[in-house]
XYZ file of C-alpha atoms in Angstrom:
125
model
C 0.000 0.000 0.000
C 1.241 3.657 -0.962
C 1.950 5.635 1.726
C 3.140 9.380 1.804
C 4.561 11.269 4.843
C 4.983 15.157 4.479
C 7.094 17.030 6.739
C 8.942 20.294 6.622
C 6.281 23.081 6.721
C 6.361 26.044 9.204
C 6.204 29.317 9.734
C 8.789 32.021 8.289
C 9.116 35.439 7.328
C 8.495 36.569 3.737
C 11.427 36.015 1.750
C 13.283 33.152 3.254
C 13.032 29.779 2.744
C 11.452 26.277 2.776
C 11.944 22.650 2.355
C 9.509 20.438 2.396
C 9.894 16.206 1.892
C 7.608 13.722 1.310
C 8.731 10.237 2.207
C 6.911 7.914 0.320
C 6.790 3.815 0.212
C 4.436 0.962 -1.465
C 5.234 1.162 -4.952
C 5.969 -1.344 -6.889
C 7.653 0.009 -9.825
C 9.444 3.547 -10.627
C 6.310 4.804 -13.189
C 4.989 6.959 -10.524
C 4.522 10.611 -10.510
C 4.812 12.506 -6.921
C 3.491 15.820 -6.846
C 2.975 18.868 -4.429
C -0.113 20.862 -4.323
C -1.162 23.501 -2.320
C -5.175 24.597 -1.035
C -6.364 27.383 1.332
C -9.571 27.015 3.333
C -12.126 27.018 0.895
C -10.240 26.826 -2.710
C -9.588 24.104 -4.876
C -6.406 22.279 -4.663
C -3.327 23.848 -6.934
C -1.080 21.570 -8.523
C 2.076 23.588 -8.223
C 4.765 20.789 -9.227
C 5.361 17.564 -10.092
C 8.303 14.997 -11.045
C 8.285 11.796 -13.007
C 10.355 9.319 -10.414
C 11.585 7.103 -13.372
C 13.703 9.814 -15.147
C 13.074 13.046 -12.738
C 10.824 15.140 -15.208
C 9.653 17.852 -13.715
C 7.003 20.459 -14.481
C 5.705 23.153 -12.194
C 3.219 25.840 -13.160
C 3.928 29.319 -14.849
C 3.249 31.450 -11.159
C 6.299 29.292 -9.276
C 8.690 28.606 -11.675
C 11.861 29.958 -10.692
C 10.651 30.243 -6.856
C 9.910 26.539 -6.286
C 12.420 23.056 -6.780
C 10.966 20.300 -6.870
C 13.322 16.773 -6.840
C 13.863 13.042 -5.336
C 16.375 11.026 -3.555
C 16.164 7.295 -4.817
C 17.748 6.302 -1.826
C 15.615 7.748 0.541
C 12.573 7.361 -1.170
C 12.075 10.861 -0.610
C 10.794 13.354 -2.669
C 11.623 17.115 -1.544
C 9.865 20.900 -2.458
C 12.452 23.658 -2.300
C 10.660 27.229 -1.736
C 12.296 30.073 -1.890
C 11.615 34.112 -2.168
C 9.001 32.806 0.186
C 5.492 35.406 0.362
C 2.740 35.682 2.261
C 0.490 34.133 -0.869
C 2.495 31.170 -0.825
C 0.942 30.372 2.773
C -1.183 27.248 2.292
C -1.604 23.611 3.277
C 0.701 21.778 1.043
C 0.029 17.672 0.324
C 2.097 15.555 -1.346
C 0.783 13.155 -3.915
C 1.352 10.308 -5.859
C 0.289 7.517 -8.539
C 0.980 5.444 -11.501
C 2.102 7.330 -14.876
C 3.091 6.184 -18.189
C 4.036 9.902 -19.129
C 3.550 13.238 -18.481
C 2.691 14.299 -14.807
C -1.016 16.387 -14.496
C -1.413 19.123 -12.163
C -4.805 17.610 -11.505
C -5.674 16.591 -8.319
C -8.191 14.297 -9.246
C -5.758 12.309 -11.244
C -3.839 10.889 -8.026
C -5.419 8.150 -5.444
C -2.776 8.860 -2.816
C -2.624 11.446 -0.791
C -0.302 12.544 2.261
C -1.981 14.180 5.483
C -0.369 17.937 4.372
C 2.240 20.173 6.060
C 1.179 23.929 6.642
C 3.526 26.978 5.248
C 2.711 30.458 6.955
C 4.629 33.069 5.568
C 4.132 36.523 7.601
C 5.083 39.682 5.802
């Protein structure tokens, strides 16, 4: 059984930065996508990015390119979001999630069946 374990969020000061990591375990082959997505009280959930485990695609959407890293650690099993240039906009719930892809990586969160329980990020300006 997939599981996912976030950790890393917080609370910081606009323009500093944040890692977050999502251990993950129960696949059974490397044709998974993991992705991060963010969702404030009452708004849908954002894809923001996503990487292909099997060769380390990644894709992110236009508003956090450049601020946001997204990458894995075989080893660890871990997959890890970089923020930086942190701002008070980027403060959100942010879930980690995962399934089985034979290409491209969505940013739809209906497309994924497993789901971690979601670190908070509070930036303060």
């Amino acid at each position: 059984q997939v599981q996912l374990v976030e950790s890393g969020g917080g609370s910081v000061q606009a323009g500093g930065s944040l890692r977050l990591s999502c251990a993950a375990s129960g696949f059974t082959d490397s044709r998974n996508c993991i992705g991060w997505f963010r969702q404030a009280p009452g708004k849908e959930r954002e894809g923001v990015a996503t990487i292909y485990t099997r060769d380390g695609s990644t894709y992110y959407i236009d508003s956090v390119e450049g601020r946001f890293t997204i990458s894995q650690d075989n080893a660890k099993n871990t997959v890890y979001l970089q923020i930086d240039s942190l701002k008070p906009e980027d403060s959100d719930m942010y879930y980690c999630a995962a399934d089985r892809f034979l290409g491209v990586c969505t940013m739809v969160a209906a497309d994924y069946r497993y789901w971690g329980q979601g670190t908070q990020v509070t930036v303060s300006s």
